[in-house]
């Protein structure tokens, strides 16, 4: 059975071109970049090359990029680093209830340490209203953190508008762009952000490596302490092969992004339309047009998303309920709940996320298999029986 992978938002396979670029840095150019011998210096040069590539794709300067172990570390670094470095100015942080756990759990951690967090609500599409953000600002506000696009239901937030407000009020602005960098144009000046998180394994790079963009002049406390790597902003021997992979992946993404976004948008819309037409009692979650080109999140009435995902897996199709991090637990999605979905709609949701190796033929097969599965499960669903009576 040919596997159909539709969980690219959780992680992507590494592009063979990226593997090729990385390989010599494991066994050949393996020197420590802090070493003064040429072997170490070659590794150092490779890191600096990757830094330039990352900075170019997001419209930043190379020295504004700090390599990290991925999106989670970048988010933690941004929030904790800014909070600790600026607590003399204030203790208030504004965010939304639909952020990734890497942000919401960090906010909880800061709350336990005396910071005050305001969660500005989102509408039924998961969109935050910039004017609500503005209203939440107080004299103590030091940071706003809003994700660029949501990993579960794909909605793209009005970052540039919030950026203007943050700038006018002289408040630092962080965005978690883990789902957009490498997929959509991202420019830190156009978005008006001071800090931006990205992660390589979401755009065909390796896992365990990412970056935090930190605008020059931003006051931020280091998150990891030790050596002097990354201009003393992130201690620890650099993950050289990972960083080289990130650099190559972002370079490829820059070349392919526009075409790929158009192609995926067509496939995404075909899948959405197909589900809505073929299966009744279904609804699309997230914004209908302001959404990631590769995200389809649907609720299936009278069913649990979990059983649909298990049945799809038996047919060789990988999809997920909620985000990769929470799908191992049976906690209902905090994102869909914050959008006001009923618990039935939340539990009945499934996310399909498309990518580089998704074809039209695969979408047709998914539609065929999914329709059969939903009908089969509904035939034995007690909720469906109740509805019929
Ligand atoms: N932020 C968002 C929006 C994500 O989708 C993810 C990964 O699922 C993360 C942060 C965490 O990134 P990483 O897996 O690189 O730690």
PDB file of C-alpha atoms and ligand atoms in Angstrom, residues 9-11 69-75 99-103 147 149-152 176-179 197-202 207-210 323-325 351, ligand 1:
ATOM      1  CA  UNK A   9       2.232  20.784   9.451  1.00  0.00           C
ATOM      2  CA  UNK A  10       3.514  18.374  12.116  1.00  0.00           C
ATOM      3  CA  UNK A  11       6.778  17.765  10.299  1.00  0.00           C
ATOM      4  CA  UNK A  69      17.090  23.973  18.610  1.00  0.00           C
ATOM      5  CA  UNK A  70      13.781  24.783  16.886  1.00  0.00           C
ATOM      6  CA  UNK A  71      10.476  26.591  17.203  1.00  0.00           C
ATOM      7  CA  UNK A  72       9.911  25.725  20.858  1.00  0.00           C
ATOM      8  CA  UNK A  73      13.255  27.119  21.969  1.00  0.00           C
ATOM      9  CA  UNK A  74      12.839  30.224  19.797  1.00  0.00           C
ATOM     10  CA  UNK A  75       9.428  30.950  21.329  1.00  0.00           C
ATOM     11  CA  UNK A  99      -0.947  30.249  20.145  1.00  0.00           C
ATOM     12  CA  UNK A 100       1.125  27.077  20.026  1.00  0.00           C
ATOM     13  CA  UNK A 101       1.836  25.497  23.426  1.00  0.00           C
ATOM     14  CA  UNK A 102       5.437  26.696  23.081  1.00  0.00           C
ATOM     15  CA  UNK A 103       3.995  30.186  23.663  1.00  0.00           C
ATOM     16  CA  UNK A 147       1.481  33.794  15.724  1.00  0.00           C
ATOM     17  CA  UNK A 149      -0.436  31.485  11.038  1.00  0.00           C
ATOM     18  CA  UNK A 150      -2.050  28.843  13.149  1.00  0.00           C
ATOM     19  CA  UNK A 151      -0.716  25.291  12.986  1.00  0.00           C
ATOM     20  CA  UNK A 152      -4.077  23.641  13.669  1.00  0.00           C
ATOM     21  CA  UNK A 176       5.741  32.660  15.856  1.00  0.00           C
ATOM     22  CA  UNK A 177       6.193  32.180  12.107  1.00  0.00           C
ATOM     23  CA  UNK A 178       6.969  28.460  12.336  1.00  0.00           C
ATOM     24  CA  UNK A 179       4.116  27.597   9.935  1.00  0.00           C
ATOM     25  CA  UNK A 197      10.539  32.255  15.452  1.00  0.00           C
ATOM     26  CA  UNK A 198      11.143  29.691  12.705  1.00  0.00           C
ATOM     27  CA  UNK A 199      11.856  25.964  12.568  1.00  0.00           C
ATOM     28  CA  UNK A 200      13.631  23.935   9.838  1.00  0.00           C
ATOM     29  CA  UNK A 201      11.570  20.743  10.034  1.00  0.00           C
ATOM     30  CA  UNK A 202       8.469  22.567   8.815  1.00  0.00           C
ATOM     31  CA  UNK A 207      14.382  18.435  13.106  1.00  0.00           C
ATOM     32  CA  UNK A 208      15.931  20.064  16.157  1.00  0.00           C
ATOM     33  CA  UNK A 209      17.149  23.258  14.526  1.00  0.00           C
ATOM     34  CA  UNK A 210      15.552  26.657  14.067  1.00  0.00           C
ATOM     35  CA  UNK A 323      -1.486  19.707  16.678  1.00  0.00           C
ATOM     36  CA  UNK A 324       1.204  17.043  16.770  1.00  0.00           C
ATOM     37  CA  UNK A 325       2.064  17.954  20.323  1.00  0.00           C
ATOM     38  CA  UNK A 351      -6.407  18.201  10.148  1.00  0.00           C
TER      39      UNK A 351
HETATM   40  N1  LIG B   1       5.059  26.934  16.836  1.00  0.00           N
HETATM   41  C1  LIG B   1       4.241  26.416  15.915  1.00  0.00           C
HETATM   42  C2  LIG B   1       3.198  27.286  15.286  1.00  0.00           C
HETATM   43  C3  LIG B   1       4.364  25.083  15.529  1.00  0.00           C
HETATM   44  O1  LIG B   1       3.538  24.576  14.610  1.00  0.00           O
HETATM   45  C4  LIG B   1       5.370  24.286  16.142  1.00  0.00           C
HETATM   46  C5  LIG B   1       5.493  22.850  15.820  1.00  0.00           C
HETATM   47  O2  LIG B   1       4.527  22.137  15.739  1.00  0.00           O
HETATM   48  C6  LIG B   1       6.215  24.890  17.096  1.00  0.00           C
HETATM   49  C7  LIG B   1       6.029  26.212  17.416  1.00  0.00           C
HETATM   50  C8  LIG B   1       7.302  24.121  17.756  1.00  0.00           C
HETATM   51  O3  LIG B   1       8.376  23.938  16.854  1.00  0.00           O
HETATM   52  P1  LIG B   1       9.463  22.797  17.089  1.00  0.00           P
HETATM   53  O4  LIG B   1       8.777  21.495  16.801  1.00  0.00           O
HETATM   54  O5  LIG B   1      10.545  23.100  16.113  1.00  0.00           O
HETATM   55  O6  LIG B   1       9.932  22.894  18.498  1.00  0.00           O
END
